[in-house]
Coordinates of C-alpha atoms in Angstrom, one line a residue:
Chain E
X1 CA -29.5 -7.3 35.6
X2 CA -29.5 -4.1 37.7
X3 CA -31.0 -0.9 36.5
X4 CA -30.9 2.2 38.7
X5 CA -32.7 5.2 37.2
X6 CA -32.7 8.8 38.4
X7 CA -32.1 7.9 42.0
X8 CA -32.3 10.8 44.4
X9 CA -32.1 10.7 48.2
X10 CA -32.3 13.6 50.7
X11 CA -31.8 13.7 54.5
X12 CA -33.6 16.9 55.4
X13 CA -32.2 19.6 53.1
X14 CA -29.0 17.6 52.5
X15 CA -28.8 15.9 49.1
X16 CA -27.2 12.4 49.4
X17 CA -27.9 11.2 45.9
X18 CA -28.8 13.3 42.9
X19 CA -30.3 11.7 39.8
X20 CA -28.0 8.7 39.8
X21 CA -28.5 6.2 37.0
X22 CA -26.5 3.1 36.2
X23 CA -26.9 -0.2 34.5
X24 CA -25.1 -3.5 35.1
X25 CA -25.6 -6.2 32.4
X26 CA -25.7 -9.8 33.4
X27 CA -22.3 -11.3 34.3
X28 CA -20.5 -7.9 34.6
X29 CA -18.6 -6.5 37.4
X30 CA -19.4 -2.8 38.0
X31 CA -17.0 -0.8 40.2
X32 CA -18.5 2.1 42.1
X33 CA -15.8 4.4 43.3
X34 CA -15.9 7.6 45.3
X35 CA -14.6 9.2 48.4
X36 CA -16.1 8.6 51.8
X37 CA -19.6 10.2 52.0
X38 CA -20.0 10.1 48.2
X39 CA -23.2 8.1 48.5
X40 CA -22.0 4.6 47.6
X41 CA -23.5 3.0 50.8
X42 CA -26.7 4.9 50.3
X43 CA -27.1 3.3 46.8
X44 CA -26.5 -0.1 48.3
X45 CA -29.0 0.5 51.1
X46 CA -31.6 1.5 48.5
X47 CA -30.8 -1.6 46.3
X48 CA -31.2 -3.8 49.3
X49 CA -34.5 -2.1 50.1
X50 CA -33.3 -1.0 53.5
X51 CA -34.1 2.7 52.8
X52 CA -36.5 4.2 50.3
X53 CA -35.3 6.7 47.6
X54 CA -37.1 10.1 47.4
X55 CA -37.1 9.7 43.6
X56 CA -36.1 7.2 41.0
X57 CA -36.4 3.4 40.6
X58 CA -34.2 0.3 41.0
X59 CA -35.0 -2.8 39.1
X60 CA -33.3 -6.2 39.6
X61 CA -33.8 -8.6 36.8
X62 CA -36.7 -6.4 35.5
X63 CA -38.4 -6.4 38.9
X64 CA -38.8 -3.3 41.0
X65 CA -37.0 -3.7 44.4
X66 CA -39.1 -4.8 47.3
X67 CA -39.4 -7.7 49.7
X68 CA -39.6 -10.1 46.7
X69 CA -36.2 -9.0 45.4
X70 CA -34.4 -9.7 48.7
X71 CA -33.5 -13.2 47.7
X72 CA -32.1 -12.0 44.3
X73 CA -29.4 -10.1 46.1
X74 CA -26.4 -11.4 48.1
X75 CA -24.4 -8.8 49.9
X76 CA -21.0 -8.9 51.6
X77 CA -21.1 -5.8 53.8
X78 CA -17.9 -3.9 54.6
X79 CA -18.2 -5.0 58.3
X80 CA -18.1 -8.8 58.5
X81 CA -21.6 -9.4 59.8
X82 CA -21.2 -13.0 61.1
X83 CA -22.1 -14.9 64.3
X84 CA -18.7 -15.4 65.9
X85 CA -20.1 -18.0 68.3
X86 CA -21.1 -20.3 65.4
X87 CA -18.9 -22.3 63.1
X88 CA -18.5 -21.5 59.4
X89 CA -20.9 -24.3 58.6
X90 CA -23.5 -23.2 61.1
X91 CA -23.4 -19.6 59.9
X92 CA -23.9 -20.7 56.3
X93 CA -26.7 -23.1 57.3
X94 CA -28.4 -20.4 59.3
X95 CA -28.5 -17.9 56.5
X96 CA -29.3 -20.5 53.9
X97 CA -32.4 -21.4 56.0
X98 CA -33.5 -17.7 56.1
X99 CA -33.2 -17.6 52.3
X100 CA -35.5 -20.6 52.0
X101 CA -33.1 -23.5 51.4
X102 CA -34.0 -26.8 53.0
X103 CA -32.7 -30.3 53.5
X104 CA -30.2 -31.8 51.0
X105 CA -30.3 -28.7 48.8
X106 CA -29.1 -26.6 51.7
X107 CA -26.4 -29.0 52.8
X108 CA -25.1 -29.1 49.2
X109 CA -25.1 -25.4 48.8
X110 CA -23.4 -24.8 52.2
X111 CA -20.6 -27.3 51.1
X112 CA -20.3 -25.7 47.7
X113 CA -20.0 -22.2 49.2
X114 CA -17.3 -23.4 51.6
X115 CA -15.5 -25.0 48.6
X116 CA -15.8 -21.7 46.6
X117 CA -14.2 -19.7 49.4
X118 CA -11.6 -22.4 50.1
X119 CA -12.7 -22.9 53.7
X120 CA -13.8 -26.6 53.6
X121 CA -11.1 -27.5 56.1
X122 CA -12.4 -24.8 58.5
X123 CA -16.1 -25.8 58.2
X124 CA -16.3 -26.6 61.9
X125 CA -14.1 -23.8 63.2
X126 CA -15.8 -21.0 65.1
X127 CA -15.9 -17.8 63.0
X128 CA -14.4 -16.0 66.0
X129 CA -11.1 -17.8 65.7
X130 CA -10.6 -17.3 61.9
X131 CA -8.0 -14.9 60.4
X132 CA -9.0 -11.6 58.9
X133 CA -8.8 -13.0 55.4
X134 CA -10.8 -16.1 56.2
X135 CA -13.5 -14.0 57.9
X136 CA -13.8 -11.8 54.8
X137 CA -14.1 -15.0 52.6
X138 CA -16.8 -16.3 55.0
X139 CA -18.6 -12.9 54.6
X140 CA -18.6 -13.5 50.9
X141 CA -19.7 -17.1 51.3
X142 CA -22.8 -15.9 53.2
X143 CA -23.5 -13.5 50.3
X144 CA -23.4 -16.4 47.9
X145 CA -25.2 -19.1 49.9
X146 CA -28.7 -18.6 48.2
X147 CA -27.4 -18.3 44.7
X148 CA -28.2 -14.7 44.2
X149 CA -28.4 -13.1 40.8
X150 CA -26.7 -9.9 42.0
X151 CA -23.8 -9.9 44.4
X152 CA -22.8 -6.7 46.2
X153 CA -19.4 -6.5 47.6
X154 CA -18.8 -3.4 49.8
X155 CA -15.1 -2.8 50.0
X156 CA -14.2 -6.5 50.0
X157 CA -10.5 -6.2 50.5
X158 CA -10.2 -3.2 52.9
X159 CA -7.8 -4.0 55.7
X160 CA -6.5 -7.3 54.2
X161 CA -2.9 -8.2 53.6
X162 CA -1.8 -8.6 50.0
X163 CA -2.1 -12.4 50.1
X164 CA -5.6 -12.4 51.4
X165 CA -6.4 -9.6 48.9
X166 CA -5.3 -11.9 46.0
X167 CA -7.5 -14.7 47.3
X168 CA -10.5 -12.4 47.3
X169 CA -9.7 -11.1 43.8
X170 CA -9.4 -14.7 42.6
X171 CA -12.7 -15.5 44.1
X172 CA -14.3 -12.5 42.4
X173 CA -12.9 -13.6 39.1
X174 CA -14.3 -17.0 39.6
X175 CA -17.7 -15.6 40.3
X176 CA -17.6 -13.5 37.1
X177 CA -16.6 -16.6 35.2
X178 CA -19.7 -18.3 36.5
X179 CA -21.9 -15.5 35.1
X180 CA -22.6 -13.8 38.4
X181 CA -23.3 -10.1 38.3
X182 CA -21.4 -8.0 40.8
X183 CA -21.5 -4.5 42.1
X184 CA -18.2 -3.7 43.8
X185 CA -17.5 -0.6 45.9
X186 CA -13.9 0.0 46.7
X187 CA -11.3 2.6 47.6
X188 CA -8.6 0.5 46.0
X189 CA -8.3 1.8 42.5
X190 CA -6.0 -1.1 41.5
X191 CA -8.8 -3.5 42.5
X192 CA -11.3 -1.7 40.3
X193 CA -8.9 -1.5 37.5
X194 CA -8.1 -5.2 37.7
X195 CA -11.6 -6.5 38.2
X196 CA -14.3 -4.2 36.8
X197 CA -15.6 -4.0 33.3
X198 CA -17.4 -0.8 34.0
X199 CA -16.5 1.9 36.5
X200 CA -18.6 4.7 37.9
X201 CA -17.2 7.5 39.9
X202 CA -19.5 9.1 42.5
X203 CA -18.9 12.3 44.4
X204 CA -21.3 14.3 46.6
X205 CA -24.2 12.1 45.4
X206 CA -23.5 12.7 41.7
X207 CA -22.3 10.0 39.3
X208 CA -19.6 12.1 37.6
X209 CA -18.5 9.6 35.0
X210 CA -19.3 6.0 34.0
X211 CA -17.7 3.7 31.5
X212 CA -15.0 1.1 30.8
X213 CA -11.3 2.0 31.4
X214 CA -10.8 3.0 27.8
X215 CA -13.6 5.5 28.0
X216 CA -12.4 6.8 31.4
X217 CA -8.9 7.3 30.0
X218 CA -10.2 9.9 27.7
X219 CA -10.4 12.2 30.7
X220 CA -6.7 12.5 30.5
X221 CA -5.6 13.5 26.9
X222 CA -2.2 12.0 27.2
X223 CA -0.2 8.9 26.5
X224 CA 1.8 8.7 29.7
X225 CA 2.6 10.7 32.8
X226 CA 6.1 11.7 33.8
X227 CA 6.9 12.1 37.5
X228 CA 9.7 14.4 38.4
X229 CA 11.5 15.5 41.6
X230 CA 13.4 18.7 41.3
X231 CA 14.5 21.6 43.4
X232 CA 13.8 23.9 40.5
X233 CA 10.1 23.2 40.3
X234 CA 9.1 26.6 39.0
X235 CA 11.6 26.4 36.1
X236 CA 10.5 22.8 35.3
X237 CA 6.8 23.9 35.1
X238 CA 7.7 26.8 32.8
X239 CA 9.7 24.5 30.5
X240 CA 6.8 21.9 30.6
X241 CA 4.3 24.6 29.5
X242 CA 6.6 25.7 26.7
X243 CA 6.7 22.0 25.6
X244 CA 2.9 21.8 25.7
X245 CA 2.8 19.4 28.7
X246 CA 0.0 19.7 31.2
X247 CA 1.3 19.9 34.8
X248 CA -0.3 18.3 37.9
X249 CA 0.5 17.7 41.5
X250 CA -0.3 14.1 42.7
X251 CA 0.3 14.5 46.4
X252 CA 3.9 15.9 46.7
X253 CA 4.8 14.6 43.3
X254 CA 5.1 17.0 40.3
X255 CA 3.8 15.3 37.2
X256 CA 3.3 16.2 33.5
X257 CA 1.0 14.6 31.0
X258 CA 2.9 13.6 27.9
X259 CA 0.7 13.9 24.8
X260 CA 2.9 11.4 23.0
X261 CA 5.5 8.8 24.1
X262 CA 8.9 10.0 25.0
X263 CA 12.0 8.1 26.2
X264 CA 13.7 9.1 29.5
X265 CA 16.7 10.3 27.5
X266 CA 14.5 12.5 25.4
X267 CA 12.8 13.9 28.5
X268 CA 16.1 14.7 30.2
X269 CA 17.2 16.5 27.1
X270 CA 13.9 18.4 26.9
X271 CA 14.5 19.6 30.5
X272 CA 18.1 20.4 29.9
X273 CA 19.6 23.0 32.3
X274 CA 17.1 22.1 35.0
X275 CA 18.4 20.2 38.0
X276 CA 16.4 16.9 38.2
X277 CA 16.7 14.7 41.3
X278 CA 14.6 11.8 39.8
X279 CA 12.4 11.2 36.8
X280 CA 10.1 8.3 35.8
X281 CA 7.5 7.6 33.2
X282 CA 4.3 5.8 34.2
X283 CA 1.3 4.7 32.3
X284 CA -2.0 6.5 33.0
X285 CA -3.7 4.6 35.8
X286 CA -7.2 4.7 37.2
X287 CA -5.9 6.6 40.2
X288 CA -4.9 9.5 37.9
X289 CA -8.2 9.5 36.2
X290 CA -10.0 9.3 39.5
X291 CA -8.1 12.2 40.9
X292 CA -8.8 14.2 37.8
X293 CA -12.5 13.5 37.9
X294 CA -13.0 14.1 41.6
X295 CA -10.7 17.2 41.2
X296 CA -8.6 16.2 44.1
X297 CA -5.6 17.0 41.9
X298 CA -5.7 20.7 41.5
X299 CA -3.9 22.4 38.6
X300 CA -0.6 23.8 39.8
Chain T
X1 CA -44.1 -23.3 56.8
X2 CA -41.5 -20.6 55.8
X3 CA -42.0 -18.8 59.2
X4 CA -41.6 -22.1 61.0
X5 CA -38.2 -22.9 59.5
X6 CA -37.1 -19.3 60.1
X7 CA -38.3 -19.4 63.7
X8 CA -36.5 -22.7 64.4
X9 CA -33.3 -21.4 62.8
X10 CA -33.4 -18.3 65.0
X11 CA -34.1 -20.3 68.2
X12 CA -31.5 -22.9 67.3
X13 CA -28.8 -20.3 66.7
X14 CA -29.5 -18.6 70.1
X15 CA -29.5 -22.0 71.9
X16 CA -26.3 -23.2 70.2
X17 CA -24.5 -20.0 71.1
X18 CA -25.7 -20.2 74.7
X19 CA -24.7 -23.9 75.0
X20 CA -21.3 -23.0 73.5
X21 CA -20.7 -20.1 76.0
X22 CA -22.1 -22.2 78.9
X23 CA -21.6 -19.4 81.4
X24 CA -25.1 -17.9 81.1
X25 CA -26.7 -21.4 81.2
X26 CA -24.8 -22.4 84.3
X27 CA -25.7 -19.1 86.1
X28 CA -29.4 -19.5 85.0
X29 CA -29.3 -22.9 86.6
X30 CA -27.5 -22.1 89.8
X31 CA -29.4 -18.9 90.6
X32 CA -33.0 -20.2 90.8
X33 CA -31.9 -23.3 92.8
X34 CA -30.0 -21.2 95.3
X35 CA -32.8 -18.7 95.6
X36 CA -35.3 -21.5 96.1
X37 CA -33.3 -23.2 98.8
X38 CA -32.5 -19.9 100.6
X39 CA -36.0 -18.6 100.5
X40 CA -37.4 -22.1 101.5
X41 CA -35.1 -22.4 104.5
X42 CA -35.6 -18.8 105.6
X43 CA -39.4 -19.1 105.3
X44 CA -39.4 -22.4 107.2
X45 CA -37.3 -20.9 110.0
X46 CA -38.8 -17.4 110.1
X47 CA -42.5 -18.2 109.8
X48 CA -42.4 -21.5 111.6
X49 CA -44.2 -23.3 108.8
X50 CA -43.2 -26.8 107.6
X51 CA -40.3 -27.1 105.3
X52 CA -42.6 -28.6 102.6
X53 CA -45.0 -25.7 102.9
X54 CA -42.1 -23.2 102.8
X55 CA -40.8 -24.8 99.6
X56 CA -44.3 -25.0 98.1
X57 CA -44.6 -21.3 98.5
X58 CA -41.1 -20.4 97.4
X59 CA -41.0 -22.6 94.3
X60 CA -43.3 -20.5 92.1
X61 CA -41.7 -17.3 93.3
X62 CA -38.2 -18.6 92.5
X63 CA -39.4 -19.7 89.1
X64 CA -41.2 -16.6 87.8
X65 CA -39.0 -14.2 89.8
X66 CA -35.4 -15.5 89.9
X67 CA -35.4 -17.9 87.0
X68 CA -37.6 -16.7 84.2
X69 CA -37.1 -13.0 84.9
X70 CA -33.3 -13.1 84.5
X71 CA -33.2 -15.7 81.7
X72 CA -36.2 -14.6 79.5
X73 CA -36.1 -10.9 80.1
X74 CA -32.4 -10.4 80.6
X75 CA -31.6 -13.0 77.9
X76 CA -33.8 -11.4 75.3
X77 CA -32.3 -7.9 76.0
X78 CA -28.8 -9.4 75.7
X79 CA -29.6 -11.2 72.5
X80 CA -31.0 -8.1 70.8
X81 CA -28.3 -5.8 72.1
X82 CA -25.6 -8.2 71.1
X83 CA -27.0 -8.5 67.6
X84 CA -27.1 -4.8 67.4
X85 CA -23.6 -4.3 68.7
X86 CA -22.2 -6.9 66.3
X87 CA -24.4 -5.5 63.5
X88 CA -25.7 -9.0 62.6
X89 CA -29.2 -7.5 63.0
X90 CA -28.5 -5.6 59.8
X91 CA -27.7 -8.8 57.9
X92 CA -31.0 -10.2 59.2
X93 CA -32.8 -7.2 57.8
X94 CA -31.2 -7.7 54.4
X95 CA -32.5 -11.3 54.4
X96 CA -36.1 -12.2 53.8
X97 CA -36.5 -13.1 57.5
X98 CA -39.8 -11.8 58.9
X99 CA -40.2 -9.9 62.1
X100 CA -42.7 -12.5 63.4
X101 CA -40.2 -15.3 62.9
X102 CA -37.5 -13.3 64.7
X103 CA -39.8 -12.7 67.7
X104 CA -41.0 -16.3 67.8
X105 CA -37.5 -17.6 67.5
X106 CA -36.4 -15.7 70.5
X107 CA -39.6 -16.7 72.3
X108 CA -38.9 -20.4 71.6
X109 CA -35.3 -20.2 72.6
X110 CA -36.0 -18.6 75.9
X111 CA -39.1 -20.8 76.2
X112 CA -36.9 -23.8 76.1
X113 CA -34.6 -22.3 78.8
X114 CA -37.6 -21.4 80.9
X115 CA -39.1 -24.8 80.7
X116 CA -35.7 -26.3 81.6
X117 CA -35.6 -24.0 84.6
X118 CA -39.2 -25.1 85.6
X119 CA -38.1 -28.7 85.6
X120 CA -35.0 -27.8 87.6
X121 CA -36.9 -25.8 90.2
X122 CA -39.7 -28.3 90.7
X123 CA -37.2 -31.2 90.7
X124 CA -35.3 -29.5 93.6
X125 CA -38.6 -28.7 95.3
X126 CA -39.6 -32.3 95.0
X127 CA -36.7 -33.2 97.3
X128 CA -38.6 -31.3 99.9
X129 CA -41.8 -33.2 99.2
X130 CA -43.4 -30.4 97.2
X131 CA -45.9 -31.7 94.6
X132 CA -47.5 -29.8 91.8
X133 CA -51.1 -30.8 92.6
X134 CA -53.0 -28.4 90.4
X135 CA -53.7 -28.5 86.6
X136 CA -50.5 -29.1 84.7
X137 CA -52.0 -27.4 81.6
X138 CA -53.0 -24.3 83.5
X139 CA -49.5 -24.3 85.2
X140 CA -47.8 -24.6 81.8
X141 CA -50.1 -21.8 80.4
X142 CA -49.1 -19.5 83.2
X143 CA -45.4 -20.2 82.7
X144 CA -45.7 -19.7 78.9
X145 CA -47.6 -16.4 79.5
X146 CA -44.9 -15.3 81.9
X147 CA -42.1 -16.2 79.4
X148 CA -44.0 -14.4 76.6
X149 CA -44.5 -11.4 78.8
X150 CA -40.8 -11.3 79.7
X151 CA -39.7 -11.8 76.1
X152 CA -42.1 -9.0 75.0
X153 CA -40.7 -6.7 77.7
X154 CA -37.2 -7.7 76.7
X155 CA -37.9 -6.6 73.1
X156 CA -39.1 -3.2 74.4
X157 CA -36.1 -2.7 76.6
X158 CA -33.6 -4.2 74.3
X159 CA -34.6 -2.2 71.3
X160 CA -35.4 1.1 73.0
X161 CA -33.5 1.4 76.2
X162 CA -30.3 -0.7 76.3
X163 CA -27.8 0.7 73.7
X164 CA -24.9 -1.5 74.6
X165 CA -24.2 -4.8 76.3
X166 CA -23.0 -3.0 79.5
X167 CA -26.5 -1.5 79.8
X168 CA -28.2 -4.9 80.2
X169 CA -27.1 -5.6 83.8
X170 CA -27.9 -2.2 85.0
X171 CA -31.3 -2.2 83.3
X172 CA -32.2 -5.7 84.7
X173 CA -31.1 -4.8 88.2
X174 CA -32.5 -1.3 88.3
X175 CA -35.8 -2.1 86.6
X176 CA -36.2 -5.7 87.7
X177 CA -35.0 -6.1 91.3
X178 CA -37.6 -3.6 92.8
X179 CA -40.3 -5.3 90.8
X180 CA -39.2 -8.7 92.0
X181 CA -39.2 -7.6 95.6
X182 CA -42.6 -6.0 95.3
X183 CA -43.9 -9.1 93.4
X184 CA -43.1 -11.4 96.3
X185 CA -40.3 -13.2 94.5
X186 CA -37.9 -13.1 97.4
X187 CA -40.3 -13.1 100.4
X188 CA -44.1 -13.2 100.8
X189 CA -45.8 -9.8 100.3
X190 CA -47.3 -10.2 103.8
X191 CA -44.0 -8.6 105.0
X192 CA -44.6 -5.4 102.9
X193 CA -46.1 -2.3 104.5
X194 CA -49.6 -1.3 103.3
X195 CA -48.6 1.5 100.8
X196 CA -46.3 -1.0 99.1
X197 CA -49.0 -3.7 99.1
X198 CA -51.1 -1.3 97.1
X199 CA -48.4 -1.0 94.4
X200 CA -48.1 -4.8 94.4
X201 CA -51.6 -5.1 93.0
X202 CA -50.3 -3.5 89.8
X203 CA -47.1 -5.6 89.6
X204 CA -47.3 -8.3 87.0
X205 CA -44.7 -10.4 88.8
X206 CA -47.0 -10.6 91.8
X207 CA -49.8 -11.9 89.6
X208 CA -47.5 -14.4 87.8
X209 CA -46.3 -15.6 91.2
X210 CA -49.7 -15.8 92.8
X211 CA -51.4 -17.5 89.8
X212 CA -48.7 -20.2 89.7
X213 CA -48.9 -20.6 93.5
X214 CA -52.6 -21.0 93.4
X215 CA -52.5 -23.5 90.5
X216 CA -49.6 -25.5 92.0
X217 CA -51.5 -25.8 95.3
X218 CA -54.7 -27.4 94.1
X219 CA -56.5 -25.4 91.3
X220 CA -57.7 -27.8 88.6
X221 CA -59.5 -25.0 86.6
X222 CA -60.2 -21.3 86.6
X223 CA -63.1 -21.3 89.1
X224 CA -61.3 -19.6 91.9
X225 CA -62.0 -15.8 91.8
X226 CA -58.5 -14.9 93.0
X227 CA -57.0 -17.1 90.4
X228 CA -59.2 -15.6 87.7
X229 CA -58.0 -12.1 88.7
X230 CA -54.4 -13.1 88.6
X231 CA -54.9 -14.9 85.3
X232 CA -56.7 -11.9 83.7
X233 CA -54.0 -9.6 84.8
X234 CA -51.3 -11.9 83.4
X235 CA -53.1 -12.2 80.1
X236 CA -53.5 -8.5 79.9
X237 CA -49.9 -7.9 80.7
X238 CA -48.9 -10.6 78.1
X239 CA -50.9 -8.8 75.4
X240 CA -49.5 -5.4 76.4
X241 CA -45.9 -6.7 76.5
X242 CA -46.2 -8.4 73.1
X243 CA -47.8 -5.3 71.6
X244 CA -45.3 -2.9 73.0
X245 CA -42.4 -5.3 72.2
X246 CA -43.6 -5.5 68.6
X247 CA -44.1 -1.7 68.2
X248 CA -40.6 -1.2 69.7
X249 CA -39.2 -3.7 67.2
X250 CA -40.9 -2.0 64.3
X251 CA -39.4 1.3 65.5
X252 CA -36.0 -0.2 65.7
X253 CA -36.3 -1.4 62.1
X254 CA -36.7 2.2 61.0
X255 CA -33.6 3.2 63.0
X256 CA -31.3 0.3 62.2
X257 CA -32.2 -0.6 58.6
X258 CA -29.0 0.9 57.2
X259 CA -25.7 -0.7 56.4

């Protein structure tokens, strides 16, 4: 559905994107992760034909991006770009008209979008009076109003409470079930882990890694991660090295990669003689992989 | 046909928001009426002409100066700046909306308001026995050219000069009020000293005002040399405003087309 090939973009001497290639098959959710300034929004701008790349191509449904591909894309930008002085219905009707929908087809589509985002009962409410979660759902409804083949969601749950976040996740799941192709950018790794079939991690304009979670997990050659709090950190690290564990710091937490499963009792025995305040075993999550890849987690 | 639907959608959106907010519409109604009545009464008293004659002279000035200037120029600037501030302009750029439809949508929205103000001003003037005795088509043409010129200038100022909504009032007052005074919107230019009279000849508001005044008096066609001069100046200003507004809009596209 979406094929990005060797995309490069420069602002003056500064490289924003460097040879980025990615492919999203029909009906998949692709999660694009990366720290601020990694180049995620630049990729979206290029896909939406808002800025031109210096090198590379973008094809949607086999067609090179241009004015003709605008109606193939629906985007829910990070900022909710809606007319607060119009009602939900009026906002959707306005954008549906811009995308060429007319008459009964437009009315039907507006209603169906409101149903999809569960805002039928707020159809005639001004967008300016809706809650944050509702506004975000309206933002998504606008992206869907013209039945796009590719939907781009730019940090769809940023700033939302947990309840509203679950509503958005449910909606994204429904879209995927309907066969919609989605490109999702997010800082919430839990979100990407939960929703995306393929994840790409971008940093400084480079796509560092791409693949499904199983492939990304290979970045950390371990079964589990043990988190430890101890006043004898130096001794713990020495012992861990003797045991063949790889040590890492995740924020203030000291952690070791376990090459094979161990029980807590076994671990406590292995660290016998070292004063341990707390210890826990956690599965490897996308956040650990992300930190490893973006090298935010430095070796101790 | 696509452009037409887009244009109507833009115009409708602007009008719906204006009707819903009400405040601007109320002010745009009160302001020209109060200016018309004030200027009419001051002229009648100060120049010792009849009340009807005073209102006949002040009606076109109140319309192109007080009414259309603030609604069509100020309104266009506000619309563009508000869209830019709320970033909805970016969403329009993502959509297949054409620039022509966007421009025409704003023109039609403020055209509707301008025509409403025309009816209002001449309805009030009619209470003072003022009649529009010239060519209605020519009069409508002058009003539409004035609206188009103001919208074009609004695009130029809204895209290139005003950065935020607070700039709009200062811009309209600082740029507009001297032009209105020198254009004879608030009092006849006969009161102006000779050096300022010379500047007036290059002031588009003066030509809008005089063209409408001539037509409303008795001109049935473009045979009067003075009217031809005003009309030519107005057409030239209309073309220049539209062209500069369009170029400014294109320039803004390059600056703002980013999420």
